[in-house]
Amino acid sequence: SIASADMDLNQLEAFLTAQTKKQGGITSDQAAVIAKFWKSHRTQIHESLINQSCWDNVLKNMNWRVDLKSQLRHIDQINTPVAIVEMELGKNGQ
């Protein structure tokens, strides 16, 4: 919960206080250890979660357009919009 919410120090303190008051929760010593660990490693934990949630491929470029058909054999197909989308993917970090 702490890592997924990327809690700041005030949020962390409120969360740990609530956990110590909850039946079957953590002790105040455990809360102190968790707080100290989070303060020391917050950046690394946050970056690790971001890296785990990113896909290998990233969108590098995207082009799109909408074409209208203005001349066809059959009159019912005239002015039918056609969307053309071009996406360029690349590896993360390249």
mmCIF file of N, CA and C in Angstrom:
data_model
loop_
_atom_site.group_PDB
_atom_site.id
_atom_site.type_symbol
_atom_site.label_atom_id
_atom_site.label_comp_id
_atom_site.label_asym_id
_atom_site.label_seq_id
_atom_site.Cartn_x
_atom_site.Cartn_y
_atom_site.Cartn_z
ATOM 1 N N SER A 1 0.823 -1.203 0.000
ATOM 2 C CA SER A 1 0.000 0.000 0.000
ATOM 3 C C SER A 1 0.854 1.247 0.000
ATOM 4 N N ILE A 2 1.927 1.232 0.762
ATOM 5 C CA ILE A 2 2.806 2.395 0.846
ATOM 6 C C ILE A 2 3.457 2.667 -0.510
ATOM 7 N N ALA A 3 3.975 1.624 -1.132
ATOM 8 C CA ALA A 3 4.675 1.787 -2.408
ATOM 9 C C ALA A 3 3.717 2.131 -3.542
ATOM 10 N N SER A 4 2.584 1.485 -3.616
ATOM 11 C CA SER A 4 1.659 1.749 -4.723
ATOM 12 C C SER A 4 1.080 3.150 -4.651
ATOM 13 N N ALA A 5 0.936 3.707 -3.446
ATOM 14 C CA ALA A 5 0.434 5.074 -3.290
ATOM 15 C C ALA A 5 1.567 6.096 -3.326
ATOM 16 N N ASP A 6 2.825 5.632 -3.317
ATOM 17 C CA ASP A 6 4.002 6.503 -3.265
ATOM 18 C C ASP A 6 3.817 7.574 -2.185
ATOM 19 N N MET A 7 3.567 7.098 -0.964
ATOM 20 C CA MET A 7 3.209 7.978 0.157
ATOM 21 C C MET A 7 4.339 8.922 0.543
ATOM 22 N N ASP A 8 3.960 10.168 0.829
ATOM 23 C CA ASP A 8 4.926 11.104 1.391
ATOM 24 C C ASP A 8 5.007 10.841 2.896
ATOM 25 N N LEU A 9 5.822 11.608 3.605
ATOM 26 C CA LEU A 9 6.057 11.325 5.027
ATOM 27 C C LEU A 9 4.806 11.492 5.883
ATOM 28 N N ASN A 10 3.969 12.479 5.575
ATOM 29 C CA ASN A 10 2.730 12.671 6.346
ATOM 30 C C ASN A 10 1.752 11.513 6.129
ATOM 31 N N GLN A 11 1.611 11.101 4.872
ATOM 32 C CA GLN A 11 0.733 9.973 4.565
ATOM 33 C C GLN A 11 1.253 8.691 5.210
ATOM 34 N N LEU A 12 2.568 8.512 5.150
ATOM 35 C CA LEU A 12 3.188 7.329 5.745
ATOM 36 C C LEU A 12 2.918 7.271 7.238
ATOM 37 N N GLU A 13 3.098 8.385 7.926
ATOM 38 C CA GLU A 13 2.874 8.430 9.369
ATOM 39 C C GLU A 13 1.417 8.110 9.713
ATOM 40 N N ALA A 14 0.479 8.685 8.973
ATOM 41 C CA ALA A 14 -0.942 8.422 9.223
ATOM 42 C C ALA A 14 -1.273 6.958 8.945
ATOM 43 N N PHE A 15 -0.736 6.404 7.864
ATOM 44 C CA PHE A 15 -0.992 5.009 7.515
ATOM 45 C C PHE A 15 -0.448 4.066 8.581
ATOM 46 N N LEU A 16 0.790 4.297 9.007
ATOM 47 C CA LEU A 16 1.402 3.415 10.008
ATOM 48 C C LEU A 16 0.714 3.544 11.364
ATOM 49 N N THR A 17 0.275 4.735 11.709
ATOM 50 C CA THR A 17 -0.466 4.919 12.962
ATOM 51 C C THR A 17 -1.767 4.119 12.923
ATOM 52 N N ALA A 18 -2.446 4.168 11.794
ATOM 53 C CA ALA A 18 -3.688 3.398 11.644
ATOM 54 C C ALA A 18 -3.409 1.905 11.725
ATOM 55 N N GLN A 19 -2.287 1.459 11.169
ATOM 56 C CA GLN A 19 -1.947 0.039 11.200
ATOM 57 C C GLN A 19 -1.611 -0.438 12.614
ATOM 58 N N THR A 20 -1.030 0.431 13.434
ATOM 59 C CA THR A 20 -0.703 0.033 14.808
ATOM 60 C C THR A 20 -1.957 -0.035 15.674
ATOM 61 N N LYS A 21 -2.972 0.760 15.332
ATOM 62 C CA LYS A 21 -4.207 0.762 16.120
ATOM 63 C C LYS A 21 -5.168 -0.339 15.695
ATOM 64 N N LYS A 22 -4.961 -0.894 14.517
ATOM 65 C CA LYS A 22 -5.844 -1.937 14.007
ATOM 66 C C LYS A 22 -5.579 -3.248 14.739
ATOM 67 N N GLN A 23 -6.653 -3.981 15.047
ATOM 68 C CA GLN A 23 -6.495 -5.267 15.730
ATOM 69 C C GLN A 23 -5.766 -6.228 14.793
ATOM 70 N N GLY A 24 -4.709 -6.840 15.306
ATOM 71 C CA GLY A 24 -3.896 -7.745 14.498
ATOM 72 C C GLY A 24 -2.936 -7.000 13.587
ATOM 73 N N GLY A 25 -2.780 -5.709 13.816
ATOM 74 C CA GLY A 25 -1.901 -4.872 13.001
ATOM 75 C C GLY A 25 -0.453 -5.011 13.417
ATOM 76 N N ILE A 26 0.318 -3.998 13.150
ATOM 77 C CA ILE A 26 1.749 -4.023 13.445
ATOM 78 C C ILE A 26 2.024 -3.310 14.766
ATOM 79 N N THR A 27 3.207 -3.584 15.319
ATOM 80 C CA THR A 27 3.611 -2.914 16.559
ATOM 81 C C THR A 27 4.239 -1.563 16.216
ATOM 82 N N SER A 28 4.417 -0.724 17.226
ATOM 83 C CA SER A 28 5.030 0.583 16.992
ATOM 84 C C SER A 28 6.495 0.441 16.586
ATOM 85 N N ASP A 29 7.166 -0.597 17.070
ATOM 86 C CA ASP A 29 8.553 -0.847 16.658
ATOM 87 C C ASP A 29 8.615 -1.229 15.179
ATOM 88 N N GLN A 30 7.681 -2.079 14.755
ATOM 89 C CA GLN A 30 7.623 -2.459 13.341
ATOM 90 C C GLN A 30 7.317 -1.234 12.470
ATOM 91 N N ALA A 31 6.419 -0.378 12.941
ATOM 92 C CA ALA A 31 6.090 0.848 12.206
ATOM 93 C C ALA A 31 7.311 1.736 12.065
ATOM 94 N N ALA A 32 8.113 1.829 13.110
ATOM 95 C CA ALA A 32 9.323 2.657 13.058
ATOM 96 C C ALA A 32 10.325 2.104 12.044
ATOM 97 N N VAL A 33 10.460 0.793 12.007
ATOM 98 C CA VAL A 33 11.384 0.160 11.049
ATOM 99 C C VAL A 33 10.888 0.377 9.619
ATOM 100 N N ILE A 34 9.595 0.200 9.399
ATOM 101 C CA ILE A 34 9.019 0.404 8.062
ATOM 102 C C ILE A 34 9.217 1.853 7.622
ATOM 103 N N ALA A 35 8.974 2.791 8.517
ATOM 104 C CA ALA A 35 9.138 4.214 8.199
ATOM 105 C C ALA A 35 10.586 4.524 7.837
ATOM 106 N N LYS A 36 11.514 3.992 8.605
ATOM 107 C CA LYS A 36 12.935 4.234 8.329
ATOM 108 C C LYS A 36 13.336 3.638 6.989
ATOM 109 N N PHE A 37 12.866 2.427 6.708
ATOM 110 C CA PHE A 37 13.176 1.770 5.432
ATOM 111 C C PHE A 37 12.589 2.564 4.267
ATOM 112 N N TRP A 38 11.337 3.004 4.400
ATOM 113 C CA TRP A 38 10.674 3.750 3.327
ATOM 114 C C TRP A 38 11.388 5.081 3.068
ATOM 115 N N LYS A 39 11.793 5.761 4.132
ATOM 116 C CA LYS A 39 12.493 7.038 3.960
ATOM 117 C C LYS A 39 13.819 6.843 3.220
ATOM 118 N N SER A 40 14.497 5.733 3.477
ATOM 119 C CA SER A 40 15.800 5.471 2.856
ATOM 120 C C SER A 40 15.698 4.962 1.423
ATOM 121 N N HIS A 41 14.643 4.218 1.112
ATOM 122 C CA HIS A 41 14.575 3.517 -0.177
ATOM 123 C C HIS A 41 13.383 3.918 -1.048
ATOM 124 N N ARG A 42 12.698 4.985 -0.707
ATOM 125 C CA ARG A 42 11.481 5.376 -1.441
ATOM 126 C C ARG A 42 11.747 5.546 -2.936
ATOM 127 N N THR A 43 12.789 6.260 -3.303
ATOM 128 C CA THR A 43 13.080 6.532 -4.710
ATOM 129 C C THR A 43 13.359 5.248 -5.482
ATOM 130 N N GLN A 44 14.176 4.377 -4.913
ATOM 131 C CA GLN A 44 14.518 3.129 -5.591
ATOM 132 C C GLN A 44 13.285 2.232 -5.764
ATOM 133 N N ILE A 45 12.450 2.167 -4.747
ATOM 134 C CA ILE A 45 11.239 1.341 -4.818
ATOM 135 C C ILE A 45 10.301 1.895 -5.876
ATOM 136 N N HIS A 46 10.123 3.218 -5.899
ATOM 137 C CA HIS A 46 9.238 3.853 -6.879
ATOM 138 C C HIS A 46 9.738 3.602 -8.307
ATOM 139 N N GLU A 47 11.035 3.773 -8.548
ATOM 140 C CA GLU A 47 11.606 3.540 -9.873
ATOM 141 C C GLU A 47 11.474 2.084 -10.287
ATOM 142 N N SER A 48 11.646 1.168 -9.357
ATOM 143 C CA SER A 48 11.505 -0.255 -9.653
ATOM 144 C C SER A 48 10.070 -0.589 -10.063
ATOM 145 N N LEU A 49 9.093 -0.022 -9.366
ATOM 146 C CA LEU A 49 7.695 -0.257 -9.726
ATOM 147 C C LEU A 49 7.372 0.312 -11.101
ATOM 148 N N ILE A 50 7.907 1.472 -11.419
ATOM 149 C CA ILE A 50 7.681 2.069 -12.738
ATOM 150 C C ILE A 50 8.296 1.194 -13.826
ATOM 151 N N ASN A 51 9.522 0.726 -13.611
ATOM 152 C CA ASN A 51 10.179 -0.126 -14.609
ATOM 153 C C ASN A 51 9.438 -1.434 -14.810
ATOM 154 N N GLN A 52 8.856 -1.981 -13.761
ATOM 155 C CA GLN A 52 8.106 -3.233 -13.877
ATOM 156 C C GLN A 52 6.793 -3.041 -14.612
ATOM 157 N N SER A 53 6.243 -1.834 -14.568
ATOM 158 C CA SER A 53 4.943 -1.603 -15.192
ATOM 159 C C SER A 53 5.052 -1.098 -16.624
ATOM 160 N N CYS A 54 6.256 -0.794 -17.106
ATOM 161 C CA CYS A 54 6.437 -0.312 -18.483
ATOM 162 C C CYS A 54 6.573 -1.488 -19.435
ATOM 163 N N TRP A 55 6.007 -1.316 -20.617
ATOM 164 C CA TRP A 55 6.160 -2.324 -21.665
ATOM 165 C C TRP A 55 7.523 -2.176 -22.312
ATOM 166 N N ASP A 56 7.939 -3.217 -23.025
ATOM 167 C CA ASP A 56 9.212 -3.150 -23.739
ATOM 168 C C ASP A 56 9.158 -2.135 -24.871
ATOM 169 N N ASN A 57 8.043 -2.090 -25.586
ATOM 170 C CA ASN A 57 7.928 -1.177 -26.710
ATOM 171 C C ASN A 57 7.277 0.125 -26.277
ATOM 172 N N VAL A 58 7.759 1.210 -26.857
ATOM 173 C CA VAL A 58 7.189 2.522 -26.585
ATOM 174 C C VAL A 58 6.777 3.142 -27.911
ATOM 175 N N LEU A 59 5.791 4.015 -27.858
ATOM 176 C CA LEU A 59 5.327 4.709 -29.048
ATOM 177 C C LEU A 59 6.285 5.858 -29.349
ATOM 178 N N LYS A 60 6.983 5.780 -30.492
ATOM 179 C CA LYS A 60 7.953 6.809 -30.858
ATOM 180 C C LYS A 60 7.320 7.883 -31.738
ATOM 181 N N ASN A 61 6.388 7.483 -32.587
ATOM 182 C CA ASN A 61 5.798 8.426 -33.517
ATOM 183 C C ASN A 61 4.432 7.906 -33.942
ATOM 184 N N MET A 62 3.522 8.846 -34.245
ATOM 185 C CA MET A 62 2.198 8.451 -34.721
ATOM 186 C C MET A 62 1.713 9.467 -35.738
ATOM 187 N N ASN A 63 1.217 8.966 -36.871
ATOM 188 C CA ASN A 63 0.618 9.801 -37.910
ATOM 189 C C ASN A 63 -0.762 9.243 -38.210
ATOM 190 N N TRP A 64 -1.681 10.130 -38.525
ATOM 191 C CA TRP A 64 -3.018 9.673 -38.874
ATOM 192 C C TRP A 64 -3.648 10.648 -39.854
ATOM 193 N N ARG A 65 -4.619 10.132 -40.599
ATOM 194 C CA ARG A 65 -5.390 10.975 -41.507
ATOM 195 C C ARG A 65 -6.716 10.292 -41.793
ATOM 196 N N VAL A 66 -7.681 11.082 -42.250
ATOM 197 C CA VAL A 66 -8.986 10.565 -42.649
ATOM 198 C C VAL A 66 -9.176 10.915 -44.111
ATOM 199 N N ASP A 67 -9.433 9.895 -44.923
ATOM 200 C CA ASP A 67 -9.679 10.092 -46.350
ATOM 201 C C ASP A 67 -11.158 9.902 -46.633
ATOM 202 N N LEU A 68 -11.650 10.651 -47.606
ATOM 203 C CA LEU A 68 -13.021 10.477 -48.100
ATOM 204 C C LEU A 68 -12.947 10.045 -49.553
ATOM 205 N N LYS A 69 -13.707 9.023 -49.886
ATOM 206 C CA LYS A 69 -13.754 8.545 -51.267
ATOM 207 C C LYS A 69 -14.678 9.458 -52.056
ATOM 208 N N SER A 70 -14.158 10.032 -53.138
ATOM 209 C CA SER A 70 -14.967 10.983 -53.906
ATOM 210 C C SER A 70 -15.397 10.448 -55.261
ATOM 211 N N GLN A 71 -14.842 9.316 -55.679
ATOM 212 C CA GLN A 71 -15.226 8.771 -56.973
ATOM 213 C C GLN A 71 -15.141 7.250 -56.913
ATOM 214 N N LEU A 72 -16.266 6.591 -57.134
ATOM 215 C CA LEU A 72 -16.332 5.128 -57.116
ATOM 216 C C LEU A 72 -17.377 4.664 -58.116
ATOM 217 N N ARG A 73 -17.395 3.372 -58.361
ATOM 218 C CA ARG A 73 -18.397 2.806 -59.269
ATOM 219 C C ARG A 73 -19.802 2.895 -58.688
ATOM 220 N N HIS A 74 -19.889 2.648 -57.393
ATOM 221 C CA HIS A 74 -21.200 2.617 -56.737
ATOM 222 C C HIS A 74 -21.387 3.895 -55.936
ATOM 223 N N ILE A 75 -22.478 4.576 -56.161
ATOM 224 C CA ILE A 75 -22.756 5.870 -55.538
ATOM 225 C C ILE A 75 -22.841 5.785 -54.016
ATOM 226 N N ASP A 76 -23.268 4.628 -53.474
ATOM 227 C CA ASP A 76 -23.430 4.518 -52.017
ATOM 228 C C ASP A 76 -22.093 4.475 -51.271
ATOM 229 N N GLN A 77 -20.991 4.291 -51.974
ATOM 230 C CA GLN A 77 -19.683 4.261 -51.323
ATOM 231 C C GLN A 77 -18.974 5.619 -51.344
ATOM 232 N N ILE A 78 -19.542 6.590 -52.025
ATOM 233 C CA ILE A 78 -18.943 7.919 -52.066
ATOM 234 C C ILE A 78 -19.087 8.577 -50.688
ATOM 235 N N ASN A 79 -18.091 9.367 -50.326
ATOM 236 C CA ASN A 79 -18.017 10.072 -49.040
ATOM 237 C C ASN A 79 -17.959 9.134 -47.837
ATOM 238 N N THR A 80 -17.474 7.930 -48.060
ATOM 239 C CA THR A 80 -17.267 7.001 -46.955
ATOM 240 C C THR A 80 -15.899 7.300 -46.341
ATOM 241 N N PRO A 81 -15.845 7.703 -45.065
ATOM 242 C CA PRO A 81 -14.550 8.033 -44.471
ATOM 243 C C PRO A 81 -13.718 6.784 -44.192
ATOM 244 N N VAL A 82 -12.424 6.924 -44.398
ATOM 245 C CA VAL A 82 -11.471 5.855 -44.119
ATOM 246 C C VAL A 82 -10.356 6.462 -43.274
ATOM 247 N N ALA A 83 -10.117 5.892 -42.100
ATOM 248 C CA ALA A 83 -9.049 6.374 -41.220
ATOM 249 C C ALA A 83 -7.794 5.543 -41.446
ATOM 250 N N ILE A 84 -6.679 6.227 -41.585
ATOM 251 C CA ILE A 84 -5.386 5.566 -41.749
ATOM 252 C C ILE A 84 -4.498 6.012 -40.587
ATOM 253 N N VAL A 85 -4.004 5.027 -39.828
ATOM 254 C CA VAL A 85 -3.176 5.302 -38.655
ATOM 255 C C VAL A 85 -1.846 4.579 -38.824
ATOM 256 N N GLU A 86 -0.751 5.310 -38.608
ATOM 257 C CA GLU A 86 0.590 4.732 -38.683
ATOM 258 C C GLU A 86 1.273 4.968 -37.337
ATOM 259 N N MET A 87 1.702 3.885 -36.685
ATOM 260 C CA MET A 87 2.381 3.995 -35.398
ATOM 261 C C MET A 87 3.767 3.386 -35.504
ATOM 262 N N GLU A 88 4.763 4.108 -35.000
ATOM 263 C CA GLU A 88 6.130 3.619 -34.977
ATOM 264 C C GLU A 88 6.485 3.258 -33.538
ATOM 265 N N LEU A 89 6.842 1.996 -33.338
ATOM 266 C CA LEU A 89 7.196 1.508 -32.013
ATOM 267 C C LEU A 89 8.711 1.327 -31.926
ATOM 268 N N GLY A 90 9.257 1.455 -30.726
ATOM 269 C CA GLY A 90 10.671 1.230 -30.494
ATOM 270 C C GLY A 90 10.877 0.597 -29.133
ATOM 271 N N LYS A 91 12.031 0.057 -28.932
ATOM 272 C CA LYS A 91 12.360 -0.533 -27.630
ATOM 273 C C LYS A 91 12.539 0.568 -26.606
ATOM 274 N N ASN A 92 12.159 0.303 -25.365
ATOM 275 C CA ASN A 92 12.300 1.260 -24.284
ATOM 276 C C ASN A 92 13.774 1.614 -24.099
ATOM 277 N N GLY A 93 14.085 2.913 -24.142
ATOM 278 C CA GLY A 93 15.456 3.361 -23.946
ATOM 279 C C GLY A 93 16.287 3.403 -25.208
ATOM 280 N N GLN A 94 15.695 3.083 -26.366
ATOM 281 C CA GLN A 94 16.437 3.134 -27.645
ATOM 282 C C GLN A 94 15.781 4.130 -28.567
#
